[in-house]
Coordinates of C-alpha atoms in Angstrom, one line a residue:
X1 CA -60.5 -13.1 41.2
X2 CA -57.9 -10.7 40.0
X3 CA -56.8 -7.4 41.4
X4 CA -58.1 -4.6 39.2
X5 CA -54.5 -3.3 38.8
X6 CA -53.6 -6.7 37.2
X7 CA -52.2 -5.9 33.7
X8 CA -54.1 -8.6 31.8
X9 CA -57.4 -7.4 33.5
X10 CA -56.6 -3.8 32.4
X11 CA -55.9 -5.1 28.9
X12 CA -59.2 -7.0 28.8
X13 CA -61.0 -3.9 30.1
X14 CA -59.5 -1.8 27.2
X15 CA -60.9 -4.3 24.8
X16 CA -64.4 -4.0 26.4
X17 CA -64.3 -0.2 26.4
X18 CA -63.1 -0.3 22.7
X19 CA -66.0 -2.5 21.7
X20 CA -68.5 -0.3 23.6
X21 CA -67.1 2.9 21.9
X22 CA -67.6 1.2 18.5
X23 CA -71.2 0.1 19.4
X24 CA -72.4 3.2 21.3
X25 CA -69.8 6.0 20.6
X26 CA -70.2 8.7 18.1
X27 CA -69.5 12.4 17.4
X28 CA -71.6 13.4 20.4
X29 CA -70.4 10.8 22.9
X30 CA -66.9 9.7 24.2
X31 CA -67.0 6.8 26.5
X32 CA -63.9 6.1 28.7
X33 CA -63.0 3.9 31.7
X34 CA -63.3 5.6 35.0
X35 CA -62.6 2.6 37.1
X36 CA -62.2 -1.2 36.7
X37 CA -64.0 -2.4 39.8
X38 CA -63.7 -6.2 39.6
X39 CA -62.1 -8.7 37.4
X40 CA -61.7 -12.5 37.3
X41 CA -60.4 -14.9 34.8
X42 CA -61.5 -18.4 33.8
X43 CA -59.4 -20.7 31.7
X44 CA -61.7 -22.7 29.6
X45 CA -60.1 -25.9 28.2
X46 CA -59.6 -26.0 24.5
X47 CA -61.4 -22.6 24.1
X48 CA -59.4 -19.8 25.7
X49 CA -59.1 -17.4 28.5
X50 CA -62.3 -15.5 29.6
X51 CA -62.3 -12.3 31.6
X52 CA -65.4 -11.2 33.6
X53 CA -65.2 -7.5 34.3
X54 CA -67.2 -4.9 36.2
X55 CA -66.5 -1.4 34.9
X56 CA -67.5 2.2 35.7
X57 CA -67.6 4.4 32.5
X58 CA -67.9 8.1 32.0
X59 CA -68.6 10.2 29.0
X60 CA -66.0 12.8 28.4
X61 CA -68.7 15.3 27.4
X62 CA -70.6 14.8 30.6
X63 CA -68.2 13.7 33.4
X64 CA -70.8 14.1 36.2
X65 CA -72.7 11.1 34.9
X66 CA -71.3 7.6 35.1
X67 CA -72.7 4.2 34.1
X68 CA -71.8 0.8 35.3
X69 CA -71.1 -2.0 32.8
X70 CA -70.4 -5.7 33.0
X71 CA -68.3 -7.3 30.2
X72 CA -67.0 -10.7 29.3
X73 CA -63.9 -10.9 27.1
X74 CA -63.0 -14.3 25.7
X75 CA -59.6 -14.5 23.9
X76 CA -59.8 -17.7 21.7
X77 CA -56.9 -20.1 22.0
X78 CA -54.5 -20.7 19.2
X79 CA -55.7 -18.1 16.7
X80 CA -53.6 -15.0 16.4
X81 CA -56.0 -13.4 14.0
X82 CA -59.4 -14.0 15.6
X83 CA -60.9 -11.0 17.5
X84 CA -61.8 -11.6 21.1
X85 CA -65.4 -12.4 21.7
X86 CA -66.9 -9.5 23.7
X87 CA -70.2 -9.3 25.5
X88 CA -71.2 -6.0 27.2
X89 CA -74.2 -4.9 29.2
X90 CA -74.7 -1.3 30.3
X91 CA -76.7 -0.6 33.4
X92 CA -78.4 2.7 33.3
X93 CA -79.0 5.2 30.5
X94 CA -76.4 6.9 28.5
X95 CA -77.0 10.6 27.8
X96 CA -79.0 11.1 24.5
X97 CA -76.9 12.6 21.7
X98 CA -79.8 13.0 19.2
X99 CA -79.5 16.9 19.1
X100 CA -75.7 16.9 18.9
X101 CA -75.7 14.2 16.2
X102 CA -78.2 16.1 14.0
X103 CA -76.3 19.3 14.4
X104 CA -73.0 17.7 13.4
X105 CA -74.6 15.8 10.5
X106 CA -76.2 19.0 9.1
X107 CA -73.0 21.1 9.6
X108 CA -70.9 18.5 7.6
X109 CA -73.5 18.1 4.9
X110 CA -73.6 21.9 4.4
X111 CA -69.8 22.4 3.9
X112 CA -68.9 23.8 0.6
X113 CA -65.6 21.8 0.5
X114 CA -65.0 18.4 2.1
X115 CA -63.5 18.6 5.6
X116 CA -59.8 17.8 5.9
X117 CA -57.7 18.1 9.1
X118 CA -54.6 16.7 10.7
X119 CA -52.8 16.4 14.0
X120 CA -55.8 16.0 16.3
X121 CA -54.9 16.8 19.1
X122 CA -51.9 19.0 18.2
X123 CA -48.5 18.8 19.9
X124 CA -49.9 20.8 22.9
X125 CA -52.8 18.5 23.4
X126 CA -55.4 20.9 22.0
X127 CA -58.4 20.0 19.9
X128 CA -60.4 22.8 18.2
X129 CA -64.1 22.7 19.3
X130 CA -65.3 22.2 15.8
X131 CA -63.0 19.1 15.5
X132 CA -64.1 17.5 18.7
X133 CA -66.9 15.4 17.0
X134 CA -64.3 14.3 14.4
X135 CA -61.9 13.2 17.2
X136 CA -64.8 11.3 19.0
X137 CA -65.6 9.5 15.7
X138 CA -62.0 8.5 15.7
X139 CA -62.5 7.0 19.1
X140 CA -65.2 4.8 17.5
X141 CA -62.8 3.8 14.7
X142 CA -60.0 3.1 17.3
X143 CA -62.4 1.2 19.4
X144 CA -63.2 -1.1 16.4
X145 CA -59.5 -1.6 15.7
X146 CA -58.8 -2.3 19.4
X147 CA -61.5 -5.0 19.5
X148 CA -60.6 -6.6 16.2
X149 CA -56.8 -6.8 16.7
X150 CA -56.3 -7.2 20.6
X151 CA -54.7 -10.3 22.1
X152 CA -54.1 -10.9 25.8
X153 CA -50.7 -9.3 25.3
X154 CA -51.7 -6.0 23.8
X155 CA -53.3 -2.7 24.8
X156 CA -54.1 -0.1 22.2
X157 CA -54.6 3.5 22.9
X158 CA -55.5 6.2 20.3
X159 CA -52.5 8.7 20.4
X160 CA -53.5 10.9 17.5
X161 CA -55.5 11.4 14.4
X162 CA -52.7 12.0 12.0
X163 CA -55.0 12.9 9.1
X164 CA -58.7 12.8 8.3
X165 CA -60.4 13.5 5.0
X166 CA -64.2 13.5 4.3
X167 CA -65.2 11.8 1.1
X168 CA -68.3 12.9 -0.7
X169 CA -70.9 10.2 -1.2
X170 CA -74.0 9.9 -3.4
X171 CA -76.0 8.3 -0.4
X172 CA -77.0 9.8 3.0
X173 CA -73.9 8.6 5.0
X174 CA -70.9 10.8 5.9
X175 CA -67.6 9.2 5.1
X176 CA -64.3 10.0 6.8
X177 CA -61.0 8.3 5.8
X178 CA -58.7 8.4 8.9
X179 CA -55.0 7.8 9.5
X180 CA -54.8 7.0 13.1
X181 CA -51.7 6.7 15.3
X182 CA -52.2 3.9 17.8
X183 CA -49.9 3.5 20.7
X184 CA -49.5 -0.2 21.7
X185 CA -48.7 0.1 25.4
X186 CA -47.1 -3.2 26.0
X187 CA -44.5 -3.1 23.1
X188 CA -44.5 0.8 23.2
X189 CA -44.8 0.8 19.5
X190 CA -46.8 3.6 17.6
X191 CA -48.7 2.0 14.7
X192 CA -50.2 3.9 11.8
X193 CA -53.7 2.5 11.0
X194 CA -55.9 3.4 8.1
X195 CA -59.7 3.2 8.7
X196 CA -62.8 4.4 7.0
X197 CA -65.8 5.4 9.0
X198 CA -69.3 5.7 7.6
X199 CA -71.7 7.5 9.9
X200 CA -75.4 8.5 9.9
X201 CA -77.4 9.7 12.9
X202 CA -79.9 6.9 12.6
X203 CA -77.5 4.2 11.7
X204 CA -74.6 5.0 13.9
X205 CA -71.0 4.1 12.7
X206 CA -69.6 1.4 10.5
X207 CA -65.9 0.9 10.4
X208 CA -63.6 -0.8 7.9
X209 CA -59.9 -1.1 8.2

C-alpha cells in the first residue's frame, strides 16, 4: 500500500488518466484527475512493477459530476521502449457528448478554409471558446503520447498546443496535425511532440506520433 502522495503512484495515475483520455476523451469531454484515492504496488518477478489505483475523475466541462475509476498499470521490466500495460474500469456513466460532437464535426466540415491555430492556451492561459474542442482533442493526443512513452520515472503534462493545422481529407474523418509541447515533470524538460489525430463522432479518435 502506498500513500497517494507517493510520486511513483502519482506518475502511474498520470499514465492511467492519459490512457483513459485517449480512449474516452474527445472535443466534448476533458477528463482529469480530481483525486488519487488509493494506490498499491506489486513487484512481479521477471515481469515488472504493477500499480493498482483507485481514482476519482472529473470532466472539465462538467465539474459537478465525478466518476470513480480503478486502474492497473504495469511497467514491463527491461524494455525502455515498451508502453506500460494499462487496464481501466470506469464506474458510473460519463456525460454524453453526442450533441457537442456532432456540432463540432459539422462546424469544422463547413469551414471554407482549413483551421489553423497556435499557442493554445496563450501566454495568459486563455483559450478562445471556439478552440476549446481543438484543445480537448490535444488532450486525447497527449494522453496517447503519455501512455506510449511513460516509464516509472516520467510524468508528462500537456503544456501547450504550439501549432495545429487541419488537413483536408477525401474520407469522412477530420484530421488535425499537432505540434504539442509536453512538460516532463521529473526532468523538467519541455519536449516538442508531433502527432496526427483522426477523429469522427462515430469512431472517436485515432492518434499517430
